[in-house]
Amino acid sequence: MAQLPSGHLAMRALKQGGVDHLFTLSGAHIFPLYDGCRYEDVRLVDVRHEQTAAFGAEGLAKLTRQPQVAAVTAGPGVTNAMSAIAAAQVGRSPLLIIGGRAPLGTWGQGSLQEIDHVPFVAPLTKFAATAETPESVAATAQDALRIAGTPQRGPTFVDVPMDVIFSPAGEETVPGWRTSEPFAVDLDEVESAAGHLRDADRPVIIGGTDVWFGGAWEALGHLAERLHAPVLLNGMGRGCLPPDHELAFQFARGAALKGADLVLAVGTPLDFRLAHGRFGEANVIHLADHPEGLAQHVELAAGVGGDLVAALTALAGAVDGDGAQRRAWVDQLRDAERAKHEDEAHLLEAEAAPIHPVRVYGELRRVLDADAVVICDGGDFVSFAGRYISSRQPGRWLDPGPYGCLGTGMGYAIAARLAHPGAQVCVLLGDGAAGFSLMDVDSLVRHNLPVVMVCGNNGIWGLEKFPMQQIYDGWDIAADLQPGLRYEEVVKALGGAGETVEKAADIGPALDRAFASGVPYLVNVLTDPTIPYPRGSSSAA
Ligand SMILES: Cc1ncc(C[n+]2csc(CCOP(=O)(O)OP(=O)(O)O)c2C)c(N)n1
Ligand SMILES: [Mg+2]
């Protein structure tokens, strides 16, 4: 059998597992992976910061529902990727990070960037290992990819010593891909959940990220219709029911969770976004794609841990009737939804100067297509987006997830344009958030990946400044940025385009120019720095 560098064979093994992209920032420790991309038809996406490489892969995983890969150089390459690994752990994204590693032959003798990554990466991953022989590299990479994509999904890590990754191995060391089976559902658990659902008069269904990952949105809609139960969506679950569906709710979220006698949470952890699963007197049923995903901190009326399509389909089969007993409940929430929407609709058209942040969304609602990908990176500015922008299709909304890490913007933008070459990609950036990744506009330009960036520029770390003032009686510190900064000049300098907008009436024409431009384009909207996002008790940061 022919011999090739083990790093090359790793790329062949990953390609067999469905990997078409490798995100990276150059490092000699991992050159054979790049050489492998050349021969195995994997597109190399090289960026300006490992943060962007790792979030790029994580974002692409979220958009494609497939595990994705970033390769980073030894030492600082790995440490720079740590936030994305942690985000993937907390948000359950299937992400494989391959690290370079100082040579085995001189280990302990102080090579450049010599540090043992595995002990500090292990607590953040499902699997972390060093491939210590050329023969083990392809199989270890493939195992790590499979583990990342198997529920409970999450990040995995493999590093390869430099002398090992350059060493040849036989082609027979590439094992051949096998997919993992979903976790089977226990029908007794389903029956117990169905019993509670049959009895509920005021149920609420919440669908989260794993509804999307598990391909379960039709099954979710079918169960909701069988029950005639209102549906709320979060994370990548947004868009799993079209916003104009009679059972889809957004503004009445508070009223729904307050009035419910049963909450069925599907494919989402019962975390701070859902008041840690405490909904007054309501019974809670939790559906997760693996038993380990079931909440331990809440007393569940029932829990089903296994394949979500199977669980939802079995539940829909087990609940009878036409949902007539729930019509009054749904109608009541529809009234609440309408009233709240009418209360706030004027903000979408606000003419005020300085610009009200919600006006930006009034304009975006006009120009965004049904299949647009919307990306959120920021504080208050993007919280408003969560309220006023609805996804009309599943898998088109990327927020940082429960880890809440600023700086995902450009990585996610690259991912979105790669995943959806023909769709609008709109990156919403707080001015603070923009600072974490704007240099990677260079990567967008070099790889010819046009996106529209809309910066809500209030000159402050708003989501920190306002809470600080509340805690300290109006005092705040370390929460100001330079007001009125021209972030579009950074984009222009890097080969993109953009403009600053100071009047509400100018936002719409600027967005039209941005979407027509065909280049990375930043619309820098100077917004009113005195307007906080009105937060409830379980807000997302
Ligand atoms: C990496 C990271 N650092 C700090 C924070 C804390 N944080 C959350 S929101 C926020 C302010 C964001 O400001 P900006 O992007 O300008 O949005 P605004 O709230 O002003 O609309 C900060 C600093 C974080 N979430 N992630
Ligand atoms: Mg700000």
mmCIF file of N, CA, C and O in Angstrom, residues 140-225:
data_model
loop_
_atom_site.group_PDB
_atom_site.id
_atom_site.type_symbol
_atom_site.label_atom_id
_atom_site.label_comp_id
_atom_site.label_asym_id
_atom_site.label_seq_id
_atom_site.Cartn_x
_atom_site.Cartn_y
_atom_site.Cartn_z
ATOM 1 N N THR A 140 -7.865 8.228 14.517
ATOM 2 C CA THR A 140 -8.192 9.063 15.681
ATOM 3 C C THR A 140 -8.977 10.289 15.240
ATOM 4 O O THR A 140 -9.955 10.692 15.890
ATOM 5 N N ALA A 141 -8.573 10.903 14.124
ATOM 6 C CA ALA A 141 -9.304 12.070 13.619
ATOM 7 C C ALA A 141 -10.739 11.681 13.266
ATOM 8 O O ALA A 141 -11.691 12.394 13.597
ATOM 9 N N GLN A 142 -10.886 10.524 12.631
ATOM 10 C CA GLN A 142 -12.234 10.110 12.234
ATOM 11 C C GLN A 142 -13.103 9.783 13.452
ATOM 12 O O GLN A 142 -14.283 10.145 13.501
ATOM 13 N N ASP A 143 -12.526 9.104 14.412
ATOM 14 C CA ASP A 143 -13.276 8.823 15.654
ATOM 15 C C ASP A 143 -13.734 10.125 16.302
ATOM 16 O O ASP A 143 -14.874 10.245 16.750
ATOM 17 N N ALA A 144 -12.812 11.100 16.354
ATOM 18 C CA ALA A 144 -13.133 12.368 17.012
ATOM 19 C C ALA A 144 -14.264 13.085 16.269
ATOM 20 O O ALA A 144 -15.131 13.709 16.882
ATOM 21 N N LEU A 145 -14.252 12.979 14.954
ATOM 22 C CA LEU A 145 -15.326 13.609 14.165
ATOM 23 C C LEU A 145 -16.668 12.935 14.461
ATOM 24 O O LEU A 145 -17.689 13.599 14.657
ATOM 25 N N ARG A 146 -16.653 11.627 14.522
ATOM 26 C CA ARG A 146 -17.899 10.890 14.761
ATOM 27 C C ARG A 146 -18.438 11.200 16.160
ATOM 28 O O ARG A 146 -19.630 11.438 16.355
ATOM 29 N N ILE A 147 -17.543 11.204 17.131
ATOM 30 C CA ILE A 147 -17.969 11.479 18.521
ATOM 31 C C ILE A 147 -18.571 12.882 18.607
ATOM 32 O O ILE A 147 -19.591 13.095 19.255
ATOM 33 N N ALA A 148 -17.954 13.845 17.914
ATOM 34 C CA ALA A 148 -18.478 15.222 17.947
ATOM 35 C C ALA A 148 -19.917 15.266 17.421
ATOM 36 O O ALA A 148 -20.762 15.996 17.944
ATOM 37 N N GLY A 149 -20.202 14.463 16.410
ATOM 38 C CA GLY A 149 -21.516 14.538 15.764
ATOM 39 C C GLY A 149 -22.562 13.620 16.366
ATOM 40 O O GLY A 149 -23.703 13.605 15.914
ATOM 41 N N THR A 150 -22.192 12.856 17.392
ATOM 42 C CA THR A 150 -23.135 11.912 17.997
ATOM 43 C C THR A 150 -23.784 12.547 19.227
ATOM 44 O O THR A 150 -23.083 13.053 20.096
ATOM 45 N N PRO A 151 -25.129 12.540 19.308
ATOM 46 C CA PRO A 151 -25.756 13.137 20.505
ATOM 47 C C PRO A 151 -25.248 12.471 21.784
ATOM 48 O O PRO A 151 -25.024 11.256 21.759
ATOM 49 N N GLN A 152 -25.147 13.255 22.826
ATOM 50 C CA GLN A 152 -25.098 14.696 22.908
ATOM 51 C C GLN A 152 -23.908 15.227 22.130
ATOM 52 O O GLN A 152 -22.774 14.948 22.487
ATOM 53 N N ARG A 153 -24.196 16.020 21.095
ATOM 54 C CA ARG A 153 -23.106 16.550 20.285
ATOM 55 C C ARG A 153 -22.208 17.457 21.127
ATOM 56 O O ARG A 153 -22.624 17.952 22.180
ATOM 57 N N GLY A 154 -21.004 17.704 20.604
ATOM 58 C CA GLY A 154 -20.101 18.586 21.340
ATOM 59 C C GLY A 154 -18.735 18.601 20.696
ATOM 60 O O GLY A 154 -18.510 17.969 19.665
ATOM 61 N N PRO A 155 -17.811 19.327 21.320
ATOM 62 C CA PRO A 155 -16.475 19.458 20.736
ATOM 63 C C PRO A 155 -15.562 18.276 21.064
ATOM 64 O O PRO A 155 -15.689 17.659 22.118
ATOM 65 N N THR A 156 -14.650 18.004 20.162
ATOM 66 C CA THR A 156 -13.600 17.009 20.393
ATOM 67 C C THR A 156 -12.272 17.615 19.951
ATOM 68 O O THR A 156 -12.243 18.611 19.230
ATOM 69 N N PHE A 157 -11.192 16.981 20.390
ATOM 70 C CA PHE A 157 -9.862 17.551 20.142
ATOM 71 C C PHE A 157 -8.848 16.440 19.888
ATOM 72 O O PHE A 157 -8.836 15.435 20.604
ATOM 73 N N VAL A 158 -8.060 16.628 18.869
ATOM 74 C CA VAL A 158 -6.940 15.720 18.614
ATOM 75 C C VAL A 158 -5.723 16.565 18.310
ATOM 76 O O VAL A 158 -5.813 17.491 17.496
ATOM 77 N N ASP A 159 -4.595 16.294 18.963
ATOM 78 C CA ASP A 159 -3.367 16.946 18.504
ATOM 79 C C ASP A 159 -2.385 15.894 18.012
ATOM 80 O O ASP A 159 -2.467 14.720 18.381
ATOM 81 N N VAL A 160 -1.514 16.336 17.109
ATOM 82 C CA VAL A 160 -0.590 15.404 16.459
ATOM 83 C C VAL A 160 0.815 16.006 16.521
ATOM 84 O O VAL A 160 1.032 17.114 16.014
ATOM 85 N N PRO A 161 1.762 15.316 17.154
ATOM 86 C CA PRO A 161 3.128 15.846 17.214
ATOM 87 C C PRO A 161 3.681 16.089 15.808
ATOM 88 O O PRO A 161 3.375 15.350 14.866
ATOM 89 N N MET A 162 4.495 17.124 15.705
ATOM 90 C CA MET A 162 4.976 17.550 14.395
ATOM 91 C C MET A 162 5.727 16.439 13.659
ATOM 92 O O MET A 162 5.555 16.253 12.453
ATOM 93 N N ASP A 163 6.534 15.669 14.389
ATOM 94 C CA ASP A 163 7.272 14.599 13.693
ATOM 95 C C ASP A 163 6.339 13.457 13.296
ATOM 96 O O ASP A 163 6.619 12.715 12.356
ATOM 97 N N VAL A 164 5.196 13.341 13.954
ATOM 98 C CA VAL A 164 4.233 12.285 13.600
ATOM 99 C C VAL A 164 3.393 12.716 12.389
ATOM 100 O O VAL A 164 3.147 11.941 11.464
ATOM 101 N N ILE A 165 2.980 13.974 12.359
ATOM 102 C CA ILE A 165 2.068 14.417 11.294
ATOM 103 C C ILE A 165 2.782 14.454 9.934
ATOM 104 O O ILE A 165 2.157 14.293 8.882
ATOM 105 N N PHE A 166 4.123 14.640 9.963
ATOM 106 C CA PHE A 166 4.883 14.618 8.711
ATOM 107 C C PHE A 166 5.291 13.199 8.311
ATOM 108 O O PHE A 166 5.720 12.979 7.191
ATOM 109 N N SER A 167 5.167 12.238 9.220
ATOM 110 C CA SER A 167 5.643 10.872 8.931
ATOM 111 C C SER A 167 4.625 10.106 8.105
ATOM 112 O O SER A 167 3.417 10.265 8.290
ATOM 113 N N PRO A 168 5.109 9.239 7.225
ATOM 114 C CA PRO A 168 4.179 8.501 6.380
ATOM 115 C C PRO A 168 3.482 7.361 7.123
ATOM 116 O O PRO A 168 3.982 6.839 8.117
ATOM 117 N N ALA A 169 2.312 7.021 6.589
ATOM 118 C CA ALA A 169 1.583 5.848 7.072
ATOM 119 C C ALA A 169 0.927 5.208 5.848
ATOM 120 O O ALA A 169 0.779 5.845 4.798
ATOM 121 N N GLY A 170 0.511 3.975 5.992
ATOM 122 C CA GLY A 170 -0.124 3.275 4.876
ATOM 123 C C GLY A 170 -1.551 3.760 4.676
ATOM 124 O O GLY A 170 -2.229 4.152 5.637
ATOM 125 N N GLU A 171 -2.009 3.711 3.421
ATOM 126 C CA GLU A 171 -3.380 4.158 3.145
ATOM 127 C C GLU A 171 -4.420 3.299 3.860
ATOM 128 O O GLU A 171 -5.546 3.723 4.080
ATOM 129 N N GLU A 172 -4.022 2.070 4.204
ATOM 130 C CA GLU A 172 -4.976 1.192 4.906
ATOM 131 C C GLU A 172 -5.257 1.665 6.329
ATOM 132 O O GLU A 172 -6.173 1.163 6.974
ATOM 133 N N THR A 173 -4.520 2.689 6.777
ATOM 134 C CA THR A 173 -4.806 3.196 8.129
ATOM 135 C C THR A 173 -6.021 4.129 8.140
ATOM 136 O O THR A 173 -6.436 4.606 9.196
ATOM 137 N N VAL A 174 -6.583 4.427 6.951
ATOM 138 C CA VAL A 174 -7.841 5.194 6.894
ATOM 139 C C VAL A 174 -8.982 4.187 6.991
ATOM 140 O O VAL A 174 -9.179 3.374 6.091
ATOM 141 N N PRO A 175 -9.736 4.230 8.091
ATOM 142 C CA PRO A 175 -10.635 3.116 8.365
ATOM 143 C C PRO A 175 -11.892 3.028 7.491
ATOM 144 O O PRO A 175 -12.458 1.965 7.332
ATOM 145 N N GLY A 176 -12.350 4.101 6.898
ATOM 146 C CA GLY A 176 -13.642 4.049 6.190
ATOM 147 C C GLY A 176 -14.745 4.499 7.136
ATOM 148 O O GLY A 176 -14.821 4.055 8.279
ATOM 149 N N TRP A 177 -15.599 5.369 6.636
ATOM 150 C CA TRP A 177 -16.565 6.043 7.505
ATOM 151 C C TRP A 177 -17.744 5.156 7.876
ATOM 152 O O TRP A 177 -18.265 4.424 7.041
ATOM 153 N N ARG A 178 -18.131 5.190 9.108
ATOM 154 C CA ARG A 178 -19.431 4.601 9.498
ATOM 155 C C ARG A 178 -20.173 5.619 10.348
ATOM 156 O O ARG A 178 -19.568 6.286 11.191
ATOM 157 N N THR A 179 -21.456 5.760 10.061
ATOM 158 C CA THR A 179 -22.236 6.750 10.829
ATOM 159 C C THR A 179 -22.712 6.130 12.140
ATOM 160 O O THR A 179 -22.856 4.909 12.230
ATOM 161 N N SER A 180 -22.952 6.988 13.107
ATOM 162 C CA SER A 180 -23.449 6.460 14.377
ATOM 163 C C SER A 180 -24.979 6.498 14.371
ATOM 164 O O SER A 180 -25.590 7.359 13.755
ATOM 165 N N GLU A 181 -25.574 5.553 15.052
ATOM 166 C CA GLU A 181 -27.040 5.463 15.124
ATOM 167 C C GLU A 181 -27.571 6.423 16.184
ATOM 168 O O GLU A 181 -26.930 6.623 17.214
ATOM 169 N N PRO A 182 -28.757 7.003 15.946
ATOM 170 C CA PRO A 182 -29.347 7.812 17.017
ATOM 171 C C PRO A 182 -29.718 6.946 18.220
ATOM 172 O O PRO A 182 -29.930 5.742 18.075
ATOM 173 N N PHE A 183 -29.791 7.584 19.371
ATOM 174 C CA PHE A 183 -30.131 6.869 20.599
ATOM 175 C C PHE A 183 -31.621 6.499 20.579
ATOM 176 O O PHE A 183 -32.475 7.359 20.346
ATOM 177 N N ALA A 184 -31.912 5.228 20.810
ATOM 178 C CA ALA A 184 -33.310 4.772 20.697
ATOM 179 C C ALA A 184 -34.170 5.333 21.835
ATOM 180 O O ALA A 184 -33.681 5.566 22.937
ATOM 181 N N VAL A 185 -35.444 5.504 21.517
ATOM 182 C CA VAL A 185 -36.384 6.069 22.492
ATOM 183 C C VAL A 185 -37.030 4.947 23.307
ATOM 184 O O VAL A 185 -37.361 3.891 22.766
ATOM 185 N N ASP A 186 -37.214 5.184 24.587
ATOM 186 C CA ASP A 186 -37.887 4.215 25.457
ATOM 187 C C ASP A 186 -39.395 4.495 25.418
ATOM 188 O O ASP A 186 -39.855 5.567 25.816
ATOM 189 N N LEU A 187 -40.172 3.514 24.924
ATOM 190 C CA LEU A 187 -41.604 3.774 24.697
ATOM 191 C C LEU A 187 -42.386 3.942 25.998
ATOM 192 O O LEU A 187 -43.432 4.596 26.017
ATOM 193 N N ASP A 188 -41.894 3.388 27.096
ATOM 194 C CA ASP A 188 -42.560 3.616 28.390
ATOM 195 C C ASP A 188 -42.450 5.089 28.781
ATOM 196 O O ASP A 188 -43.390 5.684 29.312
ATOM 197 N N GLU A 189 -41.262 5.656 28.516
ATOM 198 C CA GLU A 189 -41.086 7.093 28.809
ATOM 199 C C GLU A 189 -42.023 7.927 27.951
ATOM 200 O O GLU A 189 -42.610 8.915 28.410
ATOM 201 N N VAL A 190 -42.170 7.528 26.690
ATOM 202 C CA VAL A 190 -43.071 8.259 25.789
ATOM 203 C C VAL A 190 -44.502 8.193 26.331
ATOM 204 O O VAL A 190 -45.217 9.196 26.367
ATOM 205 N N GLU A 191 -44.925 7.017 26.766
ATOM 206 C CA GLU A 191 -46.303 6.853 27.233
ATOM 207 C C GLU A 191 -46.553 7.711 28.484
ATOM 208 O O GLU A 191 -47.603 8.339 28.616
ATOM 209 N N SER A 192 -45.556 7.768 29.353
ATOM 210 C CA SER A 192 -45.711 8.590 30.549
ATOM 211 C C SER A 192 -45.847 10.070 30.166
ATOM 212 O O SER A 192 -46.713 10.791 30.677
ATOM 213 N N ALA A 193 -45.027 10.517 29.219
ATOM 214 C CA ALA A 193 -45.129 11.913 28.760
ATOM 215 C C ALA A 193 -46.472 12.158 28.094
ATOM 216 O O ALA A 193 -47.123 13.192 28.318
ATOM 217 N N ALA A 194 -46.925 11.208 27.296
ATOM 218 C CA ALA A 194 -48.196 11.372 26.562
ATOM 219 C C ALA A 194 -49.359 11.530 27.535
ATOM 220 O O ALA A 194 -50.278 12.319 27.296
ATOM 221 N N GLY A 195 -49.306 10.793 28.640
ATOM 222 C CA GLY A 195 -50.376 10.885 29.637
ATOM 223 C C GLY A 195 -50.511 12.314 30.154
ATOM 224 O O GLY A 195 -51.621 12.866 30.237
ATOM 225 N N HIS A 196 -49.388 12.941 30.476
ATOM 226 C CA HIS A 196 -49.429 14.324 30.967
ATOM 227 C C HIS A 196 -49.919 15.271 29.874
ATOM 228 O O HIS A 196 -50.661 16.219 30.149
ATOM 229 N N LEU A 197 -49.479 15.028 28.653
ATOM 230 C CA LEU A 197 -49.904 15.921 27.559
ATOM 231 C C LEU A 197 -51.407 15.828 27.323
ATOM 232 O O LEU A 197 -52.075 16.837 27.085
ATOM 233 N N ARG A 198 -51.941 14.610 27.380
ATOM 234 C CA ARG A 198 -53.390 14.443 27.169
ATOM 235 C C ARG A 198 -54.187 15.242 28.190
ATOM 236 O O ARG A 198 -55.227 15.798 27.883
ATOM 237 N N ASP A 199 -53.661 15.295 29.421
ATOM 238 C CA ASP A 199 -54.400 15.967 30.499
ATOM 239 C C ASP A 199 -54.245 17.481 30.507
ATOM 240 O O ASP A 199 -54.970 18.179 31.218
ATOM 241 N N ALA A 200 -53.274 17.999 29.758
ATOM 242 C CA ALA A 200 -52.962 19.430 29.895
ATOM 243 C C ALA A 200 -54.009 20.300 29.203
ATOM 244 O O ALA A 200 -54.423 20.014 28.083
ATOM 245 N N ASP A 201 -54.407 21.366 29.881
ATOM 246 C CA ASP A 201 -55.333 22.341 29.274
ATOM 247 C C ASP A 201 -54.584 23.529 28.707
ATOM 248 O O ASP A 201 -55.054 24.185 27.788
ATOM 249 N N ARG A 202 -53.448 23.854 29.313
ATOM 250 C CA ARG A 202 -52.711 25.046 28.880
ATOM 251 C C ARG A 202 -51.226 24.687 28.660
ATOM 252 O O ARG A 202 -50.341 25.226 29.314
ATOM 253 N N PRO A 203 -50.970 23.792 27.687
ATOM 254 C CA PRO A 203 -49.582 23.399 27.443
ATOM 255 C C PRO A 203 -48.847 24.450 26.615
ATOM 256 O O PRO A 203 -49.466 25.231 25.901
ATOM 257 N N VAL A 204 -47.521 24.461 26.777
ATOM 258 C CA VAL A 204 -46.661 25.269 25.909
ATOM 259 C C VAL A 204 -45.517 24.368 25.454
ATOM 260 O O VAL A 204 -44.931 23.652 26.274
ATOM 261 N N ILE A 205 -45.224 24.410 24.164
ATOM 262 C CA ILE A 205 -44.078 23.651 23.649
ATOM 263 C C ILE A 205 -42.942 24.628 23.373
ATOM 264 O O ILE A 205 -43.148 25.682 22.767
ATOM 265 N N ILE A 206 -41.744 24.285 23.828
ATOM 266 C CA ILE A 206 -40.566 25.089 23.507
ATOM 267 C C ILE A 206 -39.624 24.219 22.678
ATOM 268 O O ILE A 206 -39.292 23.102 23.082
ATOM 269 N N GLY A 207 -39.233 24.721 21.520
ATOM 270 C CA GLY A 207 -38.320 23.969 20.650
ATOM 271 C C GLY A 207 -36.975 24.662 20.580
ATOM 272 O O GLY A 207 -36.901 25.871 20.356
ATOM 273 N N GLY A 208 -35.902 23.912 20.772
ATOM 274 C CA GLY A 208 -34.568 24.515 20.775
ATOM 275 C C GLY A 208 -33.645 23.943 19.712
ATOM 276 O O GLY A 208 -34.081 23.268 18.767
ATOM 277 N N THR A 209 -32.371 24.208 19.911
ATOM 278 C CA THR A 209 -31.342 23.927 18.912
ATOM 279 C C THR A 209 -31.345 22.483 18.403
ATOM 280 O O THR A 209 -31.157 22.237 17.210
ATOM 281 N N ASP A 210 -31.586 21.518 19.291
ATOM 282 C CA ASP A 210 -31.485 20.129 18.844
ATOM 283 C C ASP A 210 -32.691 19.686 18.012
ATOM 284 O O ASP A 210 -32.637 18.635 17.365
ATOM 285 N N VAL A 211 -33.758 20.482 18.009
ATOM 286 C CA VAL A 211 -34.848 20.203 17.060
ATOM 287 C C VAL A 211 -34.301 20.376 15.644
ATOM 288 O O VAL A 211 -34.560 19.579 14.739
ATOM 289 N N TRP A 212 -33.507 21.431 15.480
ATOM 290 C CA TRP A 212 -32.855 21.672 14.196
ATOM 291 C C TRP A 212 -31.817 20.590 13.903
ATOM 292 O O TRP A 212 -31.838 19.953 12.843
ATOM 293 N N PHE A 213 -30.916 20.342 14.863
ATOM 294 C CA PHE A 213 -29.850 19.363 14.627
ATOM 295 C C PHE A 213 -30.431 17.977 14.345
ATOM 296 O O PHE A 213 -29.906 17.232 13.528
ATOM 297 N N GLY A 214 -31.502 17.642 15.016
ATOM 298 C CA GLY A 214 -32.085 16.310 14.869
ATOM 299 C C GLY A 214 -33.035 16.196 13.690
ATOM 300 O O GLY A 214 -33.655 15.145 13.492
ATOM 301 N N GLY A 215 -33.182 17.266 12.896
ATOM 302 C CA GLY A 215 -34.089 17.220 11.738
ATOM 303 C C GLY A 215 -35.529 16.979 12.167
ATOM 304 O O GLY A 215 -36.299 16.302 11.478
ATOM 305 N N ALA A 216 -35.927 17.550 13.304
ATOM 306 C CA ALA A 216 -37.208 17.177 13.920
ATOM 307 C C ALA A 216 -38.261 18.276 13.825
ATOM 308 O O ALA A 216 -39.267 18.220 14.516
ATOM 309 N N TRP A 217 -38.068 19.273 12.943
ATOM 310 C CA TRP A 217 -39.011 20.394 12.956
ATOM 311 C C TRP A 217 -40.390 20.005 12.441
ATOM 312 O O TRP A 217 -41.392 20.477 12.955
ATOM 313 N N GLU A 218 -40.442 19.092 11.453
ATOM 314 C CA GLU A 218 -41.784 18.696 10.987
ATOM 315 C C GLU A 218 -42.500 17.883 12.058
ATOM 316 O O GLU A 218 -43.705 18.058 12.287
ATOM 317 N N ALA A 219 -41.774 17.019 12.712
ATOM 318 C CA ALA A 219 -42.361 16.204 13.791
ATOM 319 C C ALA A 219 -42.843 17.107 14.937
ATOM 320 O O ALA A 219 -43.892 16.861 15.541
ATOM 321 N N LEU A 220 -42.092 18.180 15.208
ATOM 322 C CA LEU A 220 -42.492 19.122 16.266
ATOM 323 C C LEU A 220 -43.793 19.823 15.871
ATOM 324 O O LEU A 220 -44.737 19.921 16.668
ATOM 325 N N GLY A 221 -43.855 20.298 14.627
ATOM 326 C CA GLY A 221 -45.063 20.988 14.156
ATOM 327 C C GLY A 221 -46.272 20.060 14.179
ATOM 328 O O GLY A 221 -47.380 20.464 14.553
ATOM 329 N N HIS A 222 -46.043 18.814 13.802
ATOM 330 C CA HIS A 222 -47.143 17.852 13.771
ATOM 331 C C HIS A 222 -47.694 17.612 15.176
ATOM 332 O O HIS A 222 -48.909 17.623 15.391
ATOM 333 N N LEU A 223 -46.797 17.438 16.143
ATOM 334 C CA LEU A 223 -47.251 17.230 17.527
ATOM 335 C C LEU A 223 -48.001 18.469 18.024
ATOM 336 O O LEU A 223 -49.063 18.359 18.655
ATOM 337 N N ALA A 224 -47.467 19.655 17.718
ATOM 338 C CA ALA A 224 -48.133 20.889 18.162
ATOM 339 C C ALA A 224 -49.547 20.960 17.595
ATOM 340 O O ALA A 224 -50.498 21.325 18.303
ATOM 341 N N GLU A 225 -49.693 20.591 16.340
ATOM 342 C CA GLU A 225 -51.029 20.649 15.726
ATOM 343 C C GLU A 225 -51.965 19.607 16.328
ATOM 344 O O GLU A 225 -53.145 19.871 16.560
#
